[in-house]
Each structure stands twice: as structure tokens, then as C-alpha cells.
mmCIF file of C-alpha atoms in Angstrom:
data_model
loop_
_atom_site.group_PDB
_atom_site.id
_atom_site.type_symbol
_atom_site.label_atom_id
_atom_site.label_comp_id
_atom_site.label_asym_id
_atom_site.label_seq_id
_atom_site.Cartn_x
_atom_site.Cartn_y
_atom_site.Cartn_z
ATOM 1 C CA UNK A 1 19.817 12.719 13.682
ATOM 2 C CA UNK A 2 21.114 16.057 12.742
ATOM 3 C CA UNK A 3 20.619 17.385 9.724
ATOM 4 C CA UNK A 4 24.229 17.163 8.782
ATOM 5 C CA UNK A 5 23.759 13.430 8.837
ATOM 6 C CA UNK A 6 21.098 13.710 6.341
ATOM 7 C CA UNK A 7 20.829 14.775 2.453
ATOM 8 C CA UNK A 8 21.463 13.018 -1.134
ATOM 9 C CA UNK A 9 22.210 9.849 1.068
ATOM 10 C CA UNK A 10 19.128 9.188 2.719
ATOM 11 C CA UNK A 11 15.523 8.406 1.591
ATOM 12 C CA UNK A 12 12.046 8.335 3.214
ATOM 13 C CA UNK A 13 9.401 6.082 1.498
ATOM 14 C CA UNK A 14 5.999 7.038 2.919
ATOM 15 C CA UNK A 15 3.213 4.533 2.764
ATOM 16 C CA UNK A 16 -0.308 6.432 1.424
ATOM 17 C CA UNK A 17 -3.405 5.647 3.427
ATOM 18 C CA UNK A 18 -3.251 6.563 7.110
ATOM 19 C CA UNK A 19 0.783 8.137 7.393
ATOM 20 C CA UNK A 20 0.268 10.720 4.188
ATOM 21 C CA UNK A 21 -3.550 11.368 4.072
ATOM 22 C CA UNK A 22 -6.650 9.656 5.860
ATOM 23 C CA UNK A 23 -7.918 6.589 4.703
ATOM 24 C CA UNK A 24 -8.505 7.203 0.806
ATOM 25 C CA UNK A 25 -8.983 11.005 1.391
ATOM 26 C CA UNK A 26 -6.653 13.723 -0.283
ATOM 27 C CA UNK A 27 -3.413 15.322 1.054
ATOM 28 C CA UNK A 28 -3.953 18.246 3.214
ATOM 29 C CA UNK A 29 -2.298 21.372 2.074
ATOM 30 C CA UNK A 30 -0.414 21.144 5.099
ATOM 31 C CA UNK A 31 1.214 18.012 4.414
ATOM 32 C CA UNK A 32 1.694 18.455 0.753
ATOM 33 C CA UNK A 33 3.988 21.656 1.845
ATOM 34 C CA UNK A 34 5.249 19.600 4.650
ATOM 35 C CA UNK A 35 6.725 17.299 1.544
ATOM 36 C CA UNK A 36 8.034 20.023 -0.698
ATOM 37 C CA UNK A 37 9.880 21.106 2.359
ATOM 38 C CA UNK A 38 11.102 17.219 3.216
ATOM 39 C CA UNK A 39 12.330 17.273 -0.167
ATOM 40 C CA UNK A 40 15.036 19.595 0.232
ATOM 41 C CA UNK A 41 16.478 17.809 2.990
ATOM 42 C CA UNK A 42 16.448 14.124 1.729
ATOM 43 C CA UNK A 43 15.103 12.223 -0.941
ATOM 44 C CA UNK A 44 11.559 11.367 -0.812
ATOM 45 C CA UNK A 45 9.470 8.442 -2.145
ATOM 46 C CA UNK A 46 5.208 7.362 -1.811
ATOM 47 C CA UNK A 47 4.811 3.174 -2.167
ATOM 48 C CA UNK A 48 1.228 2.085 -2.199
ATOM 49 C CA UNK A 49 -0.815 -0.771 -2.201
ATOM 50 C CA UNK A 50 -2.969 0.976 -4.760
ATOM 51 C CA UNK A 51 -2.956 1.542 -8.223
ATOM 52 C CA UNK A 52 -1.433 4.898 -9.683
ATOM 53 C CA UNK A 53 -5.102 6.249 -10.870
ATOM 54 C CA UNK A 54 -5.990 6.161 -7.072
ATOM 55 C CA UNK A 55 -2.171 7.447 -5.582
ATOM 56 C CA UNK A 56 -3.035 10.468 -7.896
ATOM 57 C CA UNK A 57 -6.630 11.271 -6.176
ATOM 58 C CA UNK A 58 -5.033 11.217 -3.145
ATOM 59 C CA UNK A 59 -1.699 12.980 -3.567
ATOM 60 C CA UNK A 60 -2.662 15.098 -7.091
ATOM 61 C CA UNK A 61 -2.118 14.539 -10.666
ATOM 62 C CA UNK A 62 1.405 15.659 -10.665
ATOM 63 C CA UNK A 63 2.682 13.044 -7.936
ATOM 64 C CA UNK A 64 5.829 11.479 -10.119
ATOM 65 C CA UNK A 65 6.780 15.263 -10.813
ATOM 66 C CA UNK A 66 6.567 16.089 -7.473
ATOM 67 C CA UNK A 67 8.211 13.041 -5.675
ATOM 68 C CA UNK A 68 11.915 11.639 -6.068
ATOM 69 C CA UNK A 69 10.186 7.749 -6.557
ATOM 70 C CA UNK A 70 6.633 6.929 -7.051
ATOM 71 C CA UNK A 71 5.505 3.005 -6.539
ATOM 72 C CA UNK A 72 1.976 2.185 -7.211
ATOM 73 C CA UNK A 73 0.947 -1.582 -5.985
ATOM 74 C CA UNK A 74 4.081 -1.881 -4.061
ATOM 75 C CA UNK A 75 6.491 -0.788 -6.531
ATOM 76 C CA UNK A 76 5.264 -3.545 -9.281
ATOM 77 C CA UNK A 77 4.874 0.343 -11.053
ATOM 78 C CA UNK A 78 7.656 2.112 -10.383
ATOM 79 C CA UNK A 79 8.558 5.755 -11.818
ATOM 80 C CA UNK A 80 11.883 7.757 -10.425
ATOM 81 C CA UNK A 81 11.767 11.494 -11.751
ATOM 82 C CA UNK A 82 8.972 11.617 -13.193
ATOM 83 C CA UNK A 83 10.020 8.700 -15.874
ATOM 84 C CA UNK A 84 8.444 4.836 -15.371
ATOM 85 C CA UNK A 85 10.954 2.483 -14.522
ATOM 86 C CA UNK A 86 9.262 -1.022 -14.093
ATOM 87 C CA UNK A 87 5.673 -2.549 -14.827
ATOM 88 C CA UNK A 88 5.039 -6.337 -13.486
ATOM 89 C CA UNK A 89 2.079 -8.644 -14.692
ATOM 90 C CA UNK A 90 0.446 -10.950 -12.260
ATOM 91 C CA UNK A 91 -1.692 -12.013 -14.806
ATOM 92 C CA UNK A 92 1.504 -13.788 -16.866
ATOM 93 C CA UNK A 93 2.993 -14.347 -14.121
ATOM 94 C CA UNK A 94 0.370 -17.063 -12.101
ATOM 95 C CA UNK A 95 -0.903 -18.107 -15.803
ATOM 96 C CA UNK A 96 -4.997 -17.643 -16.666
ATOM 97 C CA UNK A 97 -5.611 -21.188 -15.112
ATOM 98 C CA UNK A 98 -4.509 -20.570 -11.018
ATOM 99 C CA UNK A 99 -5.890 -16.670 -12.045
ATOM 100 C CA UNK A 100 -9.618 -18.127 -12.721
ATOM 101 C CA UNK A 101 -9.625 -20.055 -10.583
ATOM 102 C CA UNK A 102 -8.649 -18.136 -7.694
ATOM 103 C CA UNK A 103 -10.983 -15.149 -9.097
ATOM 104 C CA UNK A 104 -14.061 -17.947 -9.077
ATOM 105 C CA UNK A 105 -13.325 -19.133 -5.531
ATOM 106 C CA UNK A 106 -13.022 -15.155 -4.247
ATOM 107 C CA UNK A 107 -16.267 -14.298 -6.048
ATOM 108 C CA UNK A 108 -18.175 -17.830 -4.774
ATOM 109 C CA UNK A 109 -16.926 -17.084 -1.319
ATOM 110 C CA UNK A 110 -18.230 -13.438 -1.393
ATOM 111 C CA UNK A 111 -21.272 -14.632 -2.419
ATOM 112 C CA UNK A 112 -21.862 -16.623 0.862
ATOM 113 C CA UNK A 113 -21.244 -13.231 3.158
ATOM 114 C CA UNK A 114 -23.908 -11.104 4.874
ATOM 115 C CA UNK A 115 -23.260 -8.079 4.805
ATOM 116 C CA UNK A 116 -25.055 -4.700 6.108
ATOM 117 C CA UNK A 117 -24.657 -3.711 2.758
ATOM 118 C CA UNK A 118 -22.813 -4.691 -0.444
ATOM 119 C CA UNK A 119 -21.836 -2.403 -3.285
ATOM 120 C CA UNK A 120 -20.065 -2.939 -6.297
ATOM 121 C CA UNK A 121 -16.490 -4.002 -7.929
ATOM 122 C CA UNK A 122 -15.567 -7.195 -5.679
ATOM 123 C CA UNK A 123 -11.995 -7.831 -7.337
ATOM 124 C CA UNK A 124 -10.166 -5.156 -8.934
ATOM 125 C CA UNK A 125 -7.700 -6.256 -11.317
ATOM 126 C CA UNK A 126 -4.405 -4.661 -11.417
ATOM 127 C CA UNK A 127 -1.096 -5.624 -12.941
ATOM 128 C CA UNK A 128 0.516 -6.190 -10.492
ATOM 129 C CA UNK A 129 -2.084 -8.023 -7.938
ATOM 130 C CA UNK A 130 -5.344 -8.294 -7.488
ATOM 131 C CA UNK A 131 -7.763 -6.139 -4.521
ATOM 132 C CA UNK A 132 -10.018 -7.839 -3.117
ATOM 133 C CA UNK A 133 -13.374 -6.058 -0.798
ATOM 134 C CA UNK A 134 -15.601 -7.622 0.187
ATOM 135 C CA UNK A 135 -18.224 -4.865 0.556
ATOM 136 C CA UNK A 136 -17.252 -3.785 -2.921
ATOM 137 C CA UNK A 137 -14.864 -1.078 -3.435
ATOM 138 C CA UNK A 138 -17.862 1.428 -4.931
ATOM 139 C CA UNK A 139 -19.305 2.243 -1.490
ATOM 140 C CA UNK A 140 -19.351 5.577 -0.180
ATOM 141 C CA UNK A 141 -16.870 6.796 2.737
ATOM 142 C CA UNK A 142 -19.379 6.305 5.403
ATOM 143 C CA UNK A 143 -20.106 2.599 4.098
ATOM 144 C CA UNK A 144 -16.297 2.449 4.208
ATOM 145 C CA UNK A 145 -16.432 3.574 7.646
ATOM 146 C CA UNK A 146 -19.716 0.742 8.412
ATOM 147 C CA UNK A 147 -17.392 -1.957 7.434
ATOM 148 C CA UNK A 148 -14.312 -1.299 8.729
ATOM 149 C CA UNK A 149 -16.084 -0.907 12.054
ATOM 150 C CA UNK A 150 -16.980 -3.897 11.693
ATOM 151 C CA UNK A 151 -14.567 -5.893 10.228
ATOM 152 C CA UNK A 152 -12.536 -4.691 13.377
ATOM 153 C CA UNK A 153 -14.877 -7.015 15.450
ATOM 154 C CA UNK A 154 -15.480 -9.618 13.260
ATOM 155 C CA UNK A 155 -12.214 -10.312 11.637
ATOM 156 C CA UNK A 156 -14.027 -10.783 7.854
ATOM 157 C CA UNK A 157 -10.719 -10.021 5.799
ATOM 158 C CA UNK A 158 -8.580 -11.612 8.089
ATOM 159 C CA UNK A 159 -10.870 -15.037 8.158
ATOM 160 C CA UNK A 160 -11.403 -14.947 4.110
ATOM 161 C CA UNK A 161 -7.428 -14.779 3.427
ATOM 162 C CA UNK A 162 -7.141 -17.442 6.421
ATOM 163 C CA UNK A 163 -9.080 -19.633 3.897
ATOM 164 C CA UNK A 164 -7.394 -18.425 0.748
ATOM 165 C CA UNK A 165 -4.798 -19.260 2.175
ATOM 166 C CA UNK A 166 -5.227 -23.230 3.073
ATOM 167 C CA UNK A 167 -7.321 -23.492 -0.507
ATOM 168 C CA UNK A 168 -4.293 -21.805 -2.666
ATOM 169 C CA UNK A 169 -0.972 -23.575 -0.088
ATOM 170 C CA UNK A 170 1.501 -23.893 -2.311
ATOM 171 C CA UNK A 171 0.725 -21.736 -5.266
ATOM 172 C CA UNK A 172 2.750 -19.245 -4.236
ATOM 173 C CA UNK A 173 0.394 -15.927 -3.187
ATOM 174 C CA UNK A 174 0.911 -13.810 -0.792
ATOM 175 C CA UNK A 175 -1.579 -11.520 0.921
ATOM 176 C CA UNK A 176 -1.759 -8.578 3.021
ATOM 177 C CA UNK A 177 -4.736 -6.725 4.523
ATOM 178 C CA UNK A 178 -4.622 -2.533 4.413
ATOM 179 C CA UNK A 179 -6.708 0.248 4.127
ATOM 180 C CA UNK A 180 -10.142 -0.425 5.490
ATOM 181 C CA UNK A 181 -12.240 -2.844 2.770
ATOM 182 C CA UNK A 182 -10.197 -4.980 0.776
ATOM 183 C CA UNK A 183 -7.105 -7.124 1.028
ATOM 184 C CA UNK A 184 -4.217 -7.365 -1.687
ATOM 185 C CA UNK A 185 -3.415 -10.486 -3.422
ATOM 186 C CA UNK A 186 0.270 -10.640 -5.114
ATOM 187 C CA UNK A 187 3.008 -13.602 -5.866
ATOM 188 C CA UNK A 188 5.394 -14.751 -3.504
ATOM 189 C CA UNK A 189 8.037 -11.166 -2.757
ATOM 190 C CA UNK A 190 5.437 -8.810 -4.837
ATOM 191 C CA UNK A 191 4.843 -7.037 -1.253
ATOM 192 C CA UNK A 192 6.345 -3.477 -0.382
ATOM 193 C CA UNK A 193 10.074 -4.901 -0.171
ATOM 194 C CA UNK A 194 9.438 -5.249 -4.090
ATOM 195 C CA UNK A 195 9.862 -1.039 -4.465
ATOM 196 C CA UNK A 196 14.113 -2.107 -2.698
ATOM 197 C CA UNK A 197 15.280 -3.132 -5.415
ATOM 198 C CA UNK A 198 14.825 0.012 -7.321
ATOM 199 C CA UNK A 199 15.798 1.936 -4.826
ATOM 200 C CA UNK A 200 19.231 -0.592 -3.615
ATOM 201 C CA UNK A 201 20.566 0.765 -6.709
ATOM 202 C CA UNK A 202 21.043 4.560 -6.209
ATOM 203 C CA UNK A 203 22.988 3.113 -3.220
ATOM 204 C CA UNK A 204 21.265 5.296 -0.470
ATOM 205 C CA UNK A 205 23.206 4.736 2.819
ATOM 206 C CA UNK A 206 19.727 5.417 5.135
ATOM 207 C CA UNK A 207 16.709 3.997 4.038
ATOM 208 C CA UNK A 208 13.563 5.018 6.355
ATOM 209 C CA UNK A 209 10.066 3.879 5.765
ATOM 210 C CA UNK A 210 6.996 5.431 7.620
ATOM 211 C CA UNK A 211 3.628 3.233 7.461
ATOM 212 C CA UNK A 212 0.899 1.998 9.723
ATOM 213 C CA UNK A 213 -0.345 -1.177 8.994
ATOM 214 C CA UNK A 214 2.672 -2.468 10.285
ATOM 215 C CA UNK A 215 1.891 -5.463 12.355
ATOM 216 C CA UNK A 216 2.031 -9.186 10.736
ATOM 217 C CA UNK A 217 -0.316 -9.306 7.842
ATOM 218 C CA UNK A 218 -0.843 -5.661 7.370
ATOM 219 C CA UNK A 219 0.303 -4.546 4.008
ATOM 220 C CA UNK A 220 3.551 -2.657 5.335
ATOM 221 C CA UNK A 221 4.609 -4.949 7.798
ATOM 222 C CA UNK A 222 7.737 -6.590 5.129
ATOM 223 C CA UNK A 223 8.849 -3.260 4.501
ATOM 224 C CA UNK A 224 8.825 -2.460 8.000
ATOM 225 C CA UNK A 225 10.852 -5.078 9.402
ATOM 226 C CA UNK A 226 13.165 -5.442 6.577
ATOM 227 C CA UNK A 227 16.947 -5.058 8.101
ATOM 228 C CA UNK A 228 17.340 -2.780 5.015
ATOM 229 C CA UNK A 229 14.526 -0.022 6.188
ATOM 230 C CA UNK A 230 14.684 1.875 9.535
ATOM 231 C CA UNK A 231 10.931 1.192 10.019
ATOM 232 C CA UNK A 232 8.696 3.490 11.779
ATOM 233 C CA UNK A 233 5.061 2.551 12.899
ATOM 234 C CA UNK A 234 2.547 6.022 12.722
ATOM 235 C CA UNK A 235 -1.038 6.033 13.339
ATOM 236 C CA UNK A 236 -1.982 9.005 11.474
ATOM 237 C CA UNK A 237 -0.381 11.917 9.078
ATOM 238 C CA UNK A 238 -0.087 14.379 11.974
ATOM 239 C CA UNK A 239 2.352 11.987 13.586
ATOM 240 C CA UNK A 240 4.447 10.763 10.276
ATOM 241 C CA UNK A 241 4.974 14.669 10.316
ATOM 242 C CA UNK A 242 5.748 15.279 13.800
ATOM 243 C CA UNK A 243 8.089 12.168 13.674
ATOM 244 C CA UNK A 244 10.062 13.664 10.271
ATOM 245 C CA UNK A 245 10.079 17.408 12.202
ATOM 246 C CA UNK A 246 12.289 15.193 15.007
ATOM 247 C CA UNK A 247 14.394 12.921 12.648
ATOM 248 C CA UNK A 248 15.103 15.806 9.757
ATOM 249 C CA UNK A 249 14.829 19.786 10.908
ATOM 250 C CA UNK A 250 16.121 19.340 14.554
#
């Protein structure tokens, strides 16, 4: 793609964790620049999984002044230019019943698993879905590191939603693993496609998404393979910048 092909027409949405920075680590200087740079070439966008506070630790305070579109838990916050557009509530939306419920099965479950070590804040509540980790999400980055090393080998998020799943059929959750501890729990269409619809409206002709948990049940994977994305799997920043070097200075 040249970049006559390219400008007010086209948008990149950029996942956080693993294509922008390392796993819940801050933007390097490099690709910060790399983004001010993108910027003048097409329009640029950040949807996460995670909430706002944590978008901000990673990609600085100023993030909605700095990006075109900023959507925190997959767009269910949405700012464009700096202004918020959109805020969802799961909590009205499943009702306190299914909520407690679901919230006292998570936490009984939890319970039950041996873990090398466990930390602190099991379900984090946010308004738009609710993170689950089951080493707690308070551990340090080299617990972080523990668990996802092991998780890789024993499968523990992806056997917990496997049961969430046949306990809550039919109640209309969704949920997708990402990051390294925890798993996101949303209603039925709250995944990444959610952050389209504000975005179908300024009527981009390209839209391209970068992320790397792109494989069934990874927290990208709608977005992805949506027929109204040109997906692209990366496995680390270096290579969402290498990949937007190709596709947007060449």
C-alpha cells in the first residue's frame, strides 16, 4: 500500500498488551514517537480489554489527547478527540441476580485452586465487564510471569471459562482470555467488534486492526476476523511497528 492510498480514509486500531507495549509495561519512547509519526499518515485508535486507569499507565496520562479514538474494555468506554463518546453498564445490563451469582460461583471456584501463590483482587469490576485472575491481579510482574508460565501448560483460564461456560449456557456471556492472568467476562457482542460501531460512522474506507491474542478465544480474535477489519496477527511491539513501516511509509 502506498502512501497515496492512505490518509483521512483509513484507520489503525492497535490492541494494548503485547502489539503497543509488553505485557502491562509502559510504551517505549520509541514507539510512542513511532505513533505521533503514524498519526500523520492515517488515523489512529488504542482498544483494550482494560479499563482506562490502566490504558493510561501504559500509554501516559494524556492518551485521548494524543490518539484519534481511545476504547477502554473494548470500546464499552469510548472517547474520539479527546471527548467521551459512550459508557456501557454490565451491571444493569445482566441485572444484580445473574451478577451475584456468577461473582459467587467465580469466587467459590477460585477458592478450590492451588496455586504457587495467590495475591489479591480476584474479580475486578468494571462497567463494562468483569476481569477475572485467578492469581489475583495484585501480584508483582515476576508472579505475573510464574503464572502465565504456567497457565501455558496447564490450561487454568482456559479450563475455568470451559466451566463458566456450561454453568452460565444460555445467559448470554461471553468470554475471552488475554494478557497473562485473568480472563474478561462481557454480554453477548460486548467483545472488541463493540469499538465498530463508533468507528462505522466516520465512514473510514480501510479499517486495519493489529493485535496478538488473535486465535479463537483470545480477546482480539472477533476483531480480527471481522470482514470489516483487515486483521493482522503480531507477536510483539517491534513487529506491529515493522509491519506499519511496510503498510504506511513505503
Amino acid at each position: 500500500m502506498s502512501g497515496a492510498d492512505v490518509g483521512a480514509n483509513t484507520i489503525c486500531l492497535f490492541d494494548v498488551d503485547g502489539t503497543l507495549t509488553a505485557a502491562r509495561q509502559r510504551v517505549t519512547p520509541n514507539m510512542a514517537e513511532f505513533l505521533e509519526e503514524l498519526r500523520t499518515r492515517v488515523r489512529v485508535g488504542v482498544v483494550g480489554g482494560s479499563d482506562l486507569s490502566k490504558i493510561k499507565e501504559q500509554l501516559g496520562n494524556d492518551v485521548i489527547q494524543k490518539m484519534d479514538y481511545v476504547f477502554a474494555e473494548n470500546g464499552l468506554v469510548a472517547y474520539k478527540n479527546g471527548q467521551l463518546l459512550s459508557v456501557q453498564s454490565i451491571q444493569a445490563h445482566m441485572g444484580e441476580e445473574l451478577l451475584q451469582d456468577f461473582i459467587n460461583f467465580c469466587l467459590n471456584y477460585m477458592a478450590k485452586i492451588k496455586l504457587p501463590k495467590k495475591r489479591g483482587t480476584f474479580i475486578e469490576f468494571r462497567n463494562g465487564m468483569l476481569n477475572i485472575s485467578p492469581i489475583g491481579r495484585s501480584c508483582t510482574q515476576e508472579e505475573r510471569n510464574e503464572f502465565y508460565e504456567l497457565d501455558q501448560k496447564e490450561k487454568i483460564r482456559d479450563k475455568f471459562v470451559s466451566v463458566l461456560k456450561e454453568e452460565f449456557k444460555g445467559k448470554g456471556l461471553s468470554f475471552s482470555v488475554g494478557g497473562q492472568i485473568s480472563f474478561d467476562v462481557f454480554p453477548d457482542g460486548w467483545d472488541k467488534r463493540f469499538c465498530l460501531r463508533f468507528v462505522e460512522k466516520d465512514n473510514y474506507s480501510t479499517i486495519h486492526f493489529f493485535g496478538d491474542k488473535t486465535k479463537p478465544g483470545g480477546n482480539d480474535y472477533e476483531i480480527y476476523s471481522d470482514p470489516r477489519t483487515i486483521g493482522h496477527e503480531v507477536s510483539c511491539p517491534e513487529e506491529t511497528q515493522q509491519l506499519c513501516q511496510q503498510l504506511f511509509f513505503s
